[in-house]
Amino acid sequence: MNRLQGKIVGITGGSAGFGRAMALAFAREGAAAVAICDLNMEDAAATVKDLEEIGTKTLAVELDVTDTAGLRAYVQQIIDTFGRLDVWVGNAGIAGGAPAEDETEEFWRKMIDLDLNAVFFGAQAAGRHMLEQGGGVILSTASMLIEQHTQAYRTAYGVAKTGVVNLTRALAVEWGGRGIRVNAIGPGFANTGLFQRGRTEHSIPVEDLLSRVPMGRFVEVEEIAAAAVFLASDEASFINGHLLLVDGGWSANSSPT
Ligand code: NAI
């Protein structure tokens, strides 16, 4: 299918995991260009190669998204290179945490800066251009660990991701009348590098995590990418301010495991 024919897409954290899967899915759906930024340029090179094989133009920028000036420059570079920006995905993030009494100020601030502040400043930079060009789509990668659904040892993470859902709604309200749709995706547990790196002595055993998922497994990165393609496409033309949970029913499950 060509649901994103000719679109110009910018993604943060596009080298690996969900971001990489989204980049490839957007390209397969006909996007004219898919830009990625990331800290990890080795993985970025592999993603660029795969994007080029699909036949999409690409741009890969080394960037720590908590560098707000750099983030704005990345958005500008996409526009300077490809002429416009149709779809923006604020996806780069980390997970993890510790018992609240042991949480360090450094980790708390890093989490809020990366998983929340950078999502807002990226959306703001993209949104400014989309307002000028007359429309666009903004997506963010939140989590299923939001609002009333949280977990022990994930205080900062839950606060950041809940903030992402709330800013999604706020931007949708402000910009919906000016041609921009703003939505978020709430993935379930995925066995990505992030998940594996985030395993600590405080982590809940994998079998216990998955036992609460009615479908009994991790989400595949391609399933998150499919949700992103749908939300970015005209099929979702009246979906605005929405959190699309892709969690196999985890959030719906309040039965004891
Ligand atoms: P991942 O670690 O596989 O991929 C994330 C990418 O973002 C990596 O390429 C990494 O280098 C990049 N990145 C990290 N910090 C960055 C920074 N400061 N600046 C630029 N790039 C940076 O992780 P995954 O699992 O694909 O996660 C993507 C998003 O999904 C994150 O926001 C995460 O919180 C969220 N998420 C992940 C879940 C999981 O179980 N894996 C579940 C729910 C949400």
PDB file of C-alpha atoms and ligand atoms in Angstrom:
ATOM      1  CA  MET A   1       0.000   0.000   0.000  1.00  0.00           C
ATOM      2  CA  ASN A   2       1.040   3.619  -0.399  1.00  0.00           C
ATOM      3  CA  ARG A   3      -0.686   5.268   2.507  1.00  0.00           C
ATOM      4  CA  LEU A   4       2.119   7.798   2.990  1.00  0.00           C
ATOM      5  CA  GLN A   5       2.869   8.471  -0.654  1.00  0.00           C
ATOM      6  CA  GLY A   6       5.219  11.432  -1.066  1.00  0.00           C
ATOM      7  CA  LYS A   7       5.291  12.354   2.636  1.00  0.00           C
ATOM      8  CA  ILE A   8       8.338  13.809   4.365  1.00  0.00           C
ATOM      9  CA  VAL A   9       8.868  12.177   7.738  1.00  0.00           C
ATOM     10  CA  GLY A  10      11.140  13.042  10.663  1.00  0.00           C
ATOM     11  CA  ILE A  11      11.739  10.625  13.535  1.00  0.00           C
ATOM     12  CA  THR A  12      13.768  10.891  16.741  1.00  0.00           C
ATOM     13  CA  GLY A  13      15.544   7.765  17.915  1.00  0.00           C
ATOM     14  CA  GLY A  14      15.162   6.218  14.486  1.00  0.00           C
ATOM     15  CA  SER A  15      18.214   3.933  14.538  1.00  0.00           C
ATOM     16  CA  ALA A  16      16.818   1.029  16.520  1.00  0.00           C
ATOM     17  CA  GLY A  17      13.722  -0.482  18.083  1.00  0.00           C
ATOM     18  CA  PHE A  18      10.362   1.156  17.396  1.00  0.00           C
ATOM     19  CA  GLY A  19      11.913   4.168  15.624  1.00  0.00           C
ATOM     20  CA  ARG A  20      13.753   2.003  13.111  1.00  0.00           C
ATOM     21  CA  ALA A  21      10.650  -0.140  12.492  1.00  0.00           C
ATOM     22  CA  MET A  22       8.580   3.016  11.963  1.00  0.00           C
ATOM     23  CA  ALA A  23      11.157   4.462   9.550  1.00  0.00           C
ATOM     24  CA  LEU A  24      11.095   1.301   7.431  1.00  0.00           C
ATOM     25  CA  ALA A  25       7.286   1.048   7.548  1.00  0.00           C
ATOM     26  CA  PHE A  26       6.874   4.698   6.490  1.00  0.00           C
ATOM     27  CA  ALA A  27       9.297   4.090   3.613  1.00  0.00           C
ATOM     28  CA  ARG A  28       7.408   0.970   2.489  1.00  0.00           C
ATOM     29  CA  GLU A  29       4.210   3.034   2.497  1.00  0.00           C
ATOM     30  CA  GLY A  30       5.668   5.397  -0.068  1.00  0.00           C
ATOM     31  CA  ALA A  31       7.185   8.194   2.024  1.00  0.00           C
ATOM     32  CA  ALA A  32       9.393  10.352  -0.195  1.00  0.00           C
ATOM     33  CA  ALA A  33      11.936  10.921   2.569  1.00  0.00           C
ATOM     34  CA  VAL A  34      12.491   9.578   6.071  1.00  0.00           C
ATOM     35  CA  ALA A  35      14.899  11.478   8.313  1.00  0.00           C
ATOM     36  CA  ILE A  36      16.231   9.942  11.506  1.00  0.00           C
ATOM     37  CA  CYS A  37      18.272  11.338  14.353  1.00  0.00           C
ATOM     38  CA  ASP A  38      19.958   9.322  17.049  1.00  0.00           C
ATOM     39  CA  LEU A  39      22.917   9.062  19.405  1.00  0.00           C
ATOM     40  CA  ASN A  40      23.894   5.745  17.849  1.00  0.00           C
ATOM     41  CA  MET A  41      25.252   6.387  14.365  1.00  0.00           C
ATOM     42  CA  GLU A  42      26.364   2.799  13.808  1.00  0.00           C
ATOM     43  CA  ASP A  43      22.770   1.590  14.001  1.00  0.00           C
ATOM     44  CA  ALA A  44      21.691   4.700  12.063  1.00  0.00           C
ATOM     45  CA  ALA A  45      23.937   3.686   9.144  1.00  0.00           C
ATOM     46  CA  ALA A  46      22.269   0.268   8.980  1.00  0.00           C
ATOM     47  CA  THR A  47      18.809   1.863   9.007  1.00  0.00           C
ATOM     48  CA  VAL A  48      19.826   4.351   6.290  1.00  0.00           C
ATOM     49  CA  LYS A  49      21.075   1.476   4.125  1.00  0.00           C
ATOM     50  CA  ASP A  50      17.757  -0.351   4.526  1.00  0.00           C
ATOM     51  CA  LEU A  51      15.785   2.827   3.775  1.00  0.00           C
ATOM     52  CA  GLU A  52      17.796   3.415   0.628  1.00  0.00           C
ATOM     53  CA  GLU A  53      17.180  -0.156  -0.479  1.00  0.00           C
ATOM     54  CA  ILE A  54      13.447   0.517  -0.205  1.00  0.00           C
ATOM     55  CA  GLY A  55      14.042   3.550  -2.419  1.00  0.00           C
ATOM     56  CA  THR A  56      13.389   6.376   0.024  1.00  0.00           C
ATOM     57  CA  LYS A  57      15.534   9.471   0.449  1.00  0.00           C
ATOM     58  CA  THR A  58      17.055   9.715   3.901  1.00  0.00           C
ATOM     59  CA  LEU A  59      18.924  11.960   6.250  1.00  0.00           C
ATOM     60  CA  ALA A  60      20.661  10.720   9.392  1.00  0.00           C
ATOM     61  CA  VAL A  61      21.725  13.232  12.011  1.00  0.00           C
ATOM     62  CA  GLU A  62      23.762  12.555  15.137  1.00  0.00           C
ATOM     63  CA  LEU A  63      21.857  14.233  17.926  1.00  0.00           C
ATOM     64  CA  ASP A  64      21.083  14.029  21.601  1.00  0.00           C
ATOM     65  CA  VAL A  65      17.458  15.160  21.566  1.00  0.00           C
ATOM     66  CA  THR A  66      17.839  16.804  24.974  1.00  0.00           C
ATOM     67  CA  ASP A  67      19.920  19.415  23.138  1.00  0.00           C
ATOM     68  CA  THR A  68      16.941  21.632  22.295  1.00  0.00           C
ATOM     69  CA  ALA A  69      18.870  23.873  19.900  1.00  0.00           C
ATOM     70  CA  GLY A  70      20.117  20.776  18.087  1.00  0.00           C
ATOM     71  CA  LEU A  71      16.592  19.363  17.960  1.00  0.00           C
ATOM     72  CA  ARG A  72      15.283  22.567  16.372  1.00  0.00           C
ATOM     73  CA  ALA A  73      18.208  22.512  13.939  1.00  0.00           C
ATOM     74  CA  TYR A  74      17.327  18.909  12.999  1.00  0.00           C
ATOM     75  CA  VAL A  75      13.767  19.942  12.156  1.00  0.00           C
ATOM     76  CA  GLN A  76      15.094  22.864  10.118  1.00  0.00           C
ATOM     77  CA  GLN A  77      17.560  20.595   8.325  1.00  0.00           C
ATOM     78  CA  ILE A  78      14.723  18.292   7.259  1.00  0.00           C
ATOM     79  CA  ILE A  79      12.848  21.267   5.808  1.00  0.00           C
ATOM     80  CA  ASP A  80      15.968  22.720   4.148  1.00  0.00           C
ATOM     81  CA  THR A  81      16.753  19.324   2.598  1.00  0.00           C
ATOM     82  CA  PHE A  82      13.307  18.093   1.579  1.00  0.00           C
ATOM     83  CA  GLY A  83      11.226  21.282   1.450  1.00  0.00           C
ATOM     84  CA  ARG A  84       8.612  20.435   4.082  1.00  0.00           C
ATOM     85  CA  LEU A  85       7.761  18.197   7.024  1.00  0.00           C
ATOM     86  CA  ASP A  86       4.542  16.176   6.956  1.00  0.00           C
ATOM     87  CA  VAL A  87       4.968  13.682   9.782  1.00  0.00           C
ATOM     88  CA  TRP A  88       6.969  14.130  12.981  1.00  0.00           C
ATOM     89  CA  VAL A  89       7.534  11.283  15.445  1.00  0.00           C
ATOM     90  CA  GLY A  90       8.957  12.040  18.904  1.00  0.00           C
ATOM     91  CA  ASN A  91      10.119   8.575  19.797  1.00  0.00           C
ATOM     92  CA  ALA A  92      13.615   8.675  21.359  1.00  0.00           C
ATOM     93  CA  GLY A  93      13.490   7.682  24.981  1.00  0.00           C
ATOM     94  CA  ILE A  94      14.807   5.553  27.791  1.00  0.00           C
ATOM     95  CA  ALA A  95      13.184   3.444  30.497  1.00  0.00           C
ATOM     96  CA  GLY A  96      14.223   2.077  33.871  1.00  0.00           C
ATOM     97  CA  GLY A  97      14.144   3.352  37.402  1.00  0.00           C
ATOM     98  CA  ALA A  98      14.782   2.440  41.015  1.00  0.00           C
ATOM     99  CA  PRO A  99      12.819   2.331  44.262  1.00  0.00           C
ATOM    100  CA  ALA A 100      11.565   5.875  44.829  1.00  0.00           C
ATOM    101  CA  GLU A 101      13.637   6.299  47.990  1.00  0.00           C
ATOM    102  CA  ASP A 102      16.786   5.525  45.999  1.00  0.00           C
ATOM    103  CA  GLU A 103      16.000   7.487  42.828  1.00  0.00           C
ATOM    104  CA  THR A 104      18.846   9.879  42.072  1.00  0.00           C
ATOM    105  CA  GLU A 105      18.264  13.468  41.093  1.00  0.00           C
ATOM    106  CA  GLU A 106      20.468  12.867  38.058  1.00  0.00           C
ATOM    107  CA  PHE A 107      18.297   9.986  36.787  1.00  0.00           C
ATOM    108  CA  TRP A 108      15.033  11.820  37.507  1.00  0.00           C
ATOM    109  CA  ARG A 109      16.147  14.906  35.599  1.00  0.00           C
ATOM    110  CA  LYS A 110      17.534  12.839  32.699  1.00  0.00           C
ATOM    111  CA  MET A 111      14.260  10.932  32.371  1.00  0.00           C
ATOM    112  CA  ILE A 112      12.084  14.037  32.401  1.00  0.00           C
ATOM    113  CA  ASP A 113      14.415  15.852  30.036  1.00  0.00           C
ATOM    114  CA  LEU A 114      14.553  13.031  27.492  1.00  0.00           C
ATOM    115  CA  ASP A 115      11.191  11.262  27.720  1.00  0.00           C
ATOM    116  CA  LEU A 116       9.082  14.400  28.245  1.00  0.00           C
ATOM    117  CA  ASN A 117      10.822  17.725  27.576  1.00  0.00           C
ATOM    118  CA  ALA A 118      12.438  16.643  24.300  1.00  0.00           C
ATOM    119  CA  VAL A 119       9.108  15.257  23.079  1.00  0.00           C
ATOM    120  CA  PHE A 120       7.491  18.650  23.657  1.00  0.00           C
ATOM    121  CA  PHE A 121      10.291  20.736  22.149  1.00  0.00           C
ATOM    122  CA  GLY A 122      10.446  18.453  19.104  1.00  0.00           C
ATOM    123  CA  ALA A 123       6.677  18.661  18.615  1.00  0.00           C
ATOM    124  CA  GLN A 124       6.825  22.423  19.071  1.00  0.00           C
ATOM    125  CA  ALA A 125       9.566  22.848  16.455  1.00  0.00           C
ATOM    126  CA  ALA A 126       7.777  20.558  13.993  1.00  0.00           C
ATOM    127  CA  GLY A 127       4.406  22.150  14.792  1.00  0.00           C
ATOM    128  CA  ARG A 128       5.670  25.668  14.039  1.00  0.00           C
ATOM    129  CA  HIS A 129       6.585  24.579  10.511  1.00  0.00           C
ATOM    130  CA  MET A 130       3.390  22.596  10.055  1.00  0.00           C
ATOM    131  CA  LEU A 131       1.316  25.614  11.067  1.00  0.00           C
ATOM    132  CA  GLU A 132       3.118  27.643   8.398  1.00  0.00           C
ATOM    133  CA  GLN A 133       2.750  24.989   5.695  1.00  0.00           C
ATOM    134  CA  GLY A 134      -0.903  24.382   6.588  1.00  0.00           C
ATOM    135  CA  GLY A 135      -0.934  20.986   8.240  1.00  0.00           C
ATOM    136  CA  GLY A 136       0.799  17.808   9.316  1.00  0.00           C
ATOM    137  CA  VAL A 137       0.785  14.924  11.743  1.00  0.00           C
ATOM    138  CA  ILE A 138       2.630  14.684  15.053  1.00  0.00           C
ATOM    139  CA  LEU A 139       3.060  11.366  16.849  1.00  0.00           C
ATOM    140  CA  SER A 140       4.799  10.544  20.101  1.00  0.00           C
ATOM    141  CA  THR A 141       5.810   7.262  21.647  1.00  0.00           C
ATOM    142  CA  ALA A 142       4.289   7.184  25.119  1.00  0.00           C
ATOM    143  CA  SER A 143       3.762   3.917  26.991  1.00  0.00           C
ATOM    144  CA  MET A 144       1.044   1.835  28.581  1.00  0.00           C
ATOM    145  CA  LEU A 145       2.612   2.854  31.929  1.00  0.00           C
ATOM    146  CA  ILE A 146       0.612   6.054  32.289  1.00  0.00           C
ATOM    147  CA  GLU A 147      -1.913   7.702  34.564  1.00  0.00           C
ATOM    148  CA  GLN A 148      -3.589   4.992  36.655  1.00  0.00           C
ATOM    149  CA  HIS A 149      -1.530   2.169  35.103  1.00  0.00           C
ATOM    150  CA  THR A 150       1.896   2.336  36.603  1.00  0.00           C
ATOM    151  CA  GLN A 151       4.459   0.014  38.132  1.00  0.00           C
ATOM    152  CA  ALA A 152       6.812   0.043  41.069  1.00  0.00           C
ATOM    153  CA  TYR A 153      10.229   1.589  40.370  1.00  0.00           C
ATOM    154  CA  ARG A 154       8.996   3.558  37.387  1.00  0.00           C
ATOM    155  CA  THR A 155       8.113   6.884  39.063  1.00  0.00           C
ATOM    156  CA  ALA A 156      10.035   9.187  36.726  1.00  0.00           C
ATOM    157  CA  TYR A 157       9.187   7.097  33.661  1.00  0.00           C
ATOM    158  CA  GLY A 158       5.469   7.091  34.444  1.00  0.00           C
ATOM    159  CA  VAL A 159       5.472  10.832  35.091  1.00  0.00           C
ATOM    160  CA  ALA A 160       7.260  11.505  31.805  1.00  0.00           C
ATOM    161  CA  LYS A 161       5.003   9.250  29.730  1.00  0.00           C
ATOM    162  CA  THR A 162       1.836  10.550  31.388  1.00  0.00           C
ATOM    163  CA  GLY A 163       3.089  14.022  30.487  1.00  0.00           C
ATOM    164  CA  VAL A 164       3.498  12.941  26.877  1.00  0.00           C
ATOM    165  CA  VAL A 165      -0.146  11.837  26.747  1.00  0.00           C
ATOM    166  CA  ASN A 166      -1.261  15.108  28.289  1.00  0.00           C
ATOM    167  CA  LEU A 167       0.800  17.270  25.941  1.00  0.00           C
ATOM    168  CA  THR A 168      -0.585  15.214  23.056  1.00  0.00           C
ATOM    169  CA  ARG A 169      -4.106  16.186  24.078  1.00  0.00           C
ATOM    170  CA  ALA A 170      -3.158  19.830  24.657  1.00  0.00           C
ATOM    171  CA  LEU A 171      -1.470  20.205  21.254  1.00  0.00           C
ATOM    172  CA  ALA A 172      -4.391  18.405  19.585  1.00  0.00           C
ATOM    173  CA  VAL A 173      -6.764  20.944  21.083  1.00  0.00           C
ATOM    174  CA  GLU A 174      -4.625  23.917  20.074  1.00  0.00           C
ATOM    175  CA  TRP A 175      -3.671  22.790  16.584  1.00  0.00           C
ATOM    176  CA  GLY A 176      -6.524  20.532  15.475  1.00  0.00           C
ATOM    177  CA  GLY A 177      -8.345  23.473  13.914  1.00  0.00           C
ATOM    178  CA  ARG A 178      -5.239  24.426  11.975  1.00  0.00           C
ATOM    179  CA  GLY A 179      -4.679  21.168  10.122  1.00  0.00           C
ATOM    180  CA  ILE A 180      -2.386  19.340  12.526  1.00  0.00           C
ATOM    181  CA  ARG A 181      -3.405  16.054  14.118  1.00  0.00           C
ATOM    182  CA  VAL A 182      -1.501  15.087  17.280  1.00  0.00           C
ATOM    183  CA  ASN A 183      -1.631  11.547  18.659  1.00  0.00           C
ATOM    184  CA  ALA A 184       0.382   9.177  20.817  1.00  0.00           C
ATOM    185  CA  ILE A 185       1.081   5.468  20.796  1.00  0.00           C
ATOM    186  CA  GLY A 186       1.192   3.476  24.030  1.00  0.00           C
ATOM    187  CA  PRO A 187       3.289   0.372  23.430  1.00  0.00           C
ATOM    188  CA  GLY A 188       3.296  -2.659  25.651  1.00  0.00           C
ATOM    189  CA  PHE A 189       6.532  -4.367  26.637  1.00  0.00           C
ATOM    190  CA  ALA A 190       8.807  -4.919  23.653  1.00  0.00           C
ATOM    191  CA  ASN A 191      11.989  -6.929  23.724  1.00  0.00           C
ATOM    192  CA  THR A 192      14.083  -4.099  22.267  1.00  0.00           C
ATOM    193  CA  GLY A 193      17.539  -2.916  23.309  1.00  0.00           C
ATOM    194  CA  LEU A 194      15.857  -0.460  25.667  1.00  0.00           C
ATOM    195  CA  PHE A 195      13.980  -3.231  27.441  1.00  0.00           C
ATOM    196  CA  GLN A 196      17.067  -5.430  27.711  1.00  0.00           C
ATOM    197  CA  ARG A 197      19.306  -2.595  28.958  1.00  0.00           C
ATOM    198  CA  GLY A 198      16.667  -1.519  31.474  1.00  0.00           C
ATOM    199  CA  ARG A 199      16.683  -4.868  33.287  1.00  0.00           C
ATOM    200  CA  THR A 200      18.070  -4.370  36.805  1.00  0.00           C
ATOM    201  CA  GLU A 201      17.888  -6.162  40.113  1.00  0.00           C
ATOM    202  CA  HIS A 202      14.622  -4.262  40.661  1.00  0.00           C
ATOM    203  CA  SER A 203      13.017  -5.495  37.462  1.00  0.00           C
ATOM    204  CA  ILE A 204       9.940  -7.673  37.580  1.00  0.00           C
ATOM    205  CA  PRO A 205      10.711 -11.133  36.083  1.00  0.00           C
ATOM    206  CA  VAL A 206       9.793 -11.346  32.396  1.00  0.00           C
ATOM    207  CA  GLU A 207       7.357 -14.232  32.970  1.00  0.00           C
ATOM    208  CA  ASP A 208       5.491 -12.137  35.559  1.00  0.00           C
ATOM    209  CA  LEU A 209       5.380  -9.160  33.189  1.00  0.00           C
ATOM    210  CA  LEU A 210       4.020 -11.220  30.336  1.00  0.00           C
ATOM    211  CA  SER A 211       1.530 -13.102  32.520  1.00  0.00           C
ATOM    212  CA  ARG A 212      -0.465  -9.877  32.855  1.00  0.00           C
ATOM    213  CA  VAL A 213      -0.617  -9.420  29.082  1.00  0.00           C
ATOM    214  CA  PRO A 214      -3.822 -11.211  27.981  1.00  0.00           C
ATOM    215  CA  MET A 215      -2.138 -12.045  24.682  1.00  0.00           C
ATOM    216  CA  GLY A 216       0.818 -13.434  26.631  1.00  0.00           C
ATOM    217  CA  ARG A 217       3.738 -11.993  24.687  1.00  0.00           C
ATOM    218  CA  PHE A 218       5.855  -8.956  23.904  1.00  0.00           C
ATOM    219  CA  VAL A 219       4.654  -6.515  21.259  1.00  0.00           C
ATOM    220  CA  GLU A 220       6.651  -6.746  18.027  1.00  0.00           C
ATOM    221  CA  VAL A 221       8.254  -3.506  16.810  1.00  0.00           C
ATOM    222  CA  GLU A 222       6.387  -3.941  13.509  1.00  0.00           C
ATOM    223  CA  GLU A 223       3.081  -3.811  15.414  1.00  0.00           C
ATOM    224  CA  ILE A 224       4.029  -0.392  16.807  1.00  0.00           C
ATOM    225  CA  ALA A 225       5.118   0.727  13.342  1.00  0.00           C
ATOM    226  CA  ALA A 226       1.754  -0.390  11.926  1.00  0.00           C
ATOM    227  CA  ALA A 227      -0.034   1.807  14.476  1.00  0.00           C
ATOM    228  CA  ALA A 228       2.223   4.736  13.559  1.00  0.00           C
ATOM    229  CA  VAL A 229       1.524   4.305   9.837  1.00  0.00           C
ATOM    230  CA  PHE A 230      -2.212   4.206  10.500  1.00  0.00           C
ATOM    231  CA  LEU A 231      -2.178   7.319  12.694  1.00  0.00           C
ATOM    232  CA  ALA A 232       0.023   9.192  10.204  1.00  0.00           C
ATOM    233  CA  SER A 233      -2.179   8.281   7.253  1.00  0.00           C
ATOM    234  CA  ASP A 234      -5.449   9.746   6.006  1.00  0.00           C
ATOM    235  CA  GLU A 235      -7.192   6.631   7.351  1.00  0.00           C
ATOM    236  CA  ALA A 236      -6.911   8.400  10.726  1.00  0.00           C
ATOM    237  CA  SER A 237      -8.128  11.722   9.344  1.00  0.00           C
ATOM    238  CA  PHE A 238     -10.474  12.442  12.283  1.00  0.00           C
ATOM    239  CA  ILE A 239      -8.332  10.924  15.036  1.00  0.00           C
ATOM    240  CA  ASN A 240      -6.817  13.716  17.108  1.00  0.00           C
ATOM    241  CA  GLY A 241      -5.652  13.855  20.721  1.00  0.00           C
ATOM    242  CA  HIS A 242      -5.783  10.086  21.028  1.00  0.00           C
ATOM    243  CA  LEU A 243      -3.577   7.571  22.826  1.00  0.00           C
ATOM    244  CA  LEU A 244      -3.555   4.347  20.828  1.00  0.00           C
ATOM    245  CA  LEU A 245      -2.574   1.560  23.221  1.00  0.00           C
ATOM    246  CA  VAL A 246      -0.825  -1.335  21.511  1.00  0.00           C
ATOM    247  CA  ASP A 247      -0.374  -3.519  24.553  1.00  0.00           C
ATOM    248  CA  GLY A 248      -2.142  -6.813  23.903  1.00  0.00           C
ATOM    249  CA  GLY A 249      -4.800  -5.880  26.467  1.00  0.00           C
ATOM    250  CA  TRP A 250      -2.401  -5.195  29.395  1.00  0.00           C
ATOM    251  CA  SER A 251      -4.163  -1.964  30.342  1.00  0.00           C
ATOM    252  CA  ALA A 252      -7.573  -3.610  30.240  1.00  0.00           C
ATOM    253  CA  ASN A 253      -6.530  -6.358  32.614  1.00  0.00           C
ATOM    254  CA  SER A 254      -7.229  -5.757  36.286  1.00  0.00           C
ATOM    255  CA  SER A 255      -7.464  -9.406  37.218  1.00  0.00           C
ATOM    256  CA  PRO A 256      -4.720 -10.763  39.509  1.00  0.00           C
ATOM    257  CA  THR A 257      -2.105 -12.703  37.588  1.00  0.00           C
TER     258      THR A 257
HETATM  259  P1  NAI B   1      15.546   1.381  21.704  1.00  0.00           P
HETATM  260  O1  NAI B   1      16.611   1.635  22.725  1.00  0.00           O
HETATM  261  O2  NAI B   1      15.517   0.078  21.007  1.00  0.00           O
HETATM  262  O3  NAI B   1      15.541   2.538  20.627  1.00  0.00           O
HETATM  263  C1  NAI B   1      15.551   3.882  21.048  1.00  0.00           C
HETATM  264  C2  NAI B   1      16.471   4.682  20.146  1.00  0.00           C
HETATM  265  O4  NAI B   1      16.534   6.009  20.680  1.00  0.00           O
HETATM  266  C3  NAI B   1      17.896   4.127  20.140  1.00  0.00           C
HETATM  267  O5  NAI B   1      18.382   4.074  18.808  1.00  0.00           O
HETATM  268  C4  NAI B   1      18.675   5.123  20.982  1.00  0.00           C
HETATM  269  O6  NAI B   1      20.038   5.266  20.582  1.00  0.00           O
HETATM  270  C5  NAI B   1      17.891   6.398  20.735  1.00  0.00           C
HETATM  271  N1  NAI B   1      18.097   7.379  21.802  1.00  0.00           N
HETATM  272  C6  NAI B   1      18.129   7.163  23.142  1.00  0.00           C
HETATM  273  N2  NAI B   1      18.395   8.293  23.779  1.00  0.00           N
HETATM  274  C7  NAI B   1      18.535   9.263  22.837  1.00  0.00           C
HETATM  275  C8  NAI B   1      18.826  10.648  22.877  1.00  0.00           C
HETATM  276  N3  NAI B   1      19.051  11.281  24.044  1.00  0.00           N
HETATM  277  N4  NAI B   1      18.878  11.335  21.710  1.00  0.00           N
HETATM  278  C9  NAI B   1      18.680  10.704  20.531  1.00  0.00           C
HETATM  279  N5  NAI B   1      18.422   9.396  20.425  1.00  0.00           N
HETATM  280  C10 NAI B   1      18.343   8.682  21.573  1.00  0.00           C
HETATM  281  O7  NAI B   1      14.158   1.640  22.479  1.00  0.00           O
HETATM  282  P2  NAI B   1      12.642   1.339  22.085  1.00  0.00           P
HETATM  283  O8  NAI B   1      12.165   0.212  22.912  1.00  0.00           O
HETATM  284  O9  NAI B   1      12.484   1.311  20.630  1.00  0.00           O
HETATM  285  O10 NAI B   1      11.974   2.652  22.693  1.00  0.00           O
HETATM  286  C11 NAI B   1      11.509   3.714  21.884  1.00  0.00           C
HETATM  287  C12 NAI B   1      10.485   4.474  22.700  1.00  0.00           C
HETATM  288  O11 NAI B   1       9.459   3.582  23.095  1.00  0.00           O
HETATM  289  C13 NAI B   1      11.010   5.113  23.961  1.00  0.00           C
HETATM  290  O12 NAI B   1      10.451   6.388  24.121  1.00  0.00           O
HETATM  291  C14 NAI B   1      10.524   4.171  25.052  1.00  0.00           C
HETATM  292  O13 NAI B   1      10.362   4.809  26.295  1.00  0.00           O
HETATM  293  C15 NAI B   1       9.201   3.724  24.471  1.00  0.00           C
HETATM  294  N6  NAI B   1       8.661   2.476  25.001  1.00  0.00           N
HETATM  295  C16 NAI B   1       9.381   1.314  24.970  1.00  0.00           C
HETATM  296  C17 NAI B   1       8.829   0.146  25.467  1.00  0.00           C
HETATM  297  C18 NAI B   1       9.576  -1.162  25.469  1.00  0.00           C
HETATM  298  O14 NAI B   1       9.149  -2.099  26.172  1.00  0.00           O
HETATM  299  N7  NAI B   1      10.649  -1.317  24.717  1.00  0.00           N
HETATM  300  C19 NAI B   1       7.455   0.107  26.002  1.00  0.00           C
HETATM  301  C20 NAI B   1       6.781   1.374  25.950  1.00  0.00           C
HETATM  302  C21 NAI B   1       7.379   2.506  25.472  1.00  0.00           C
END
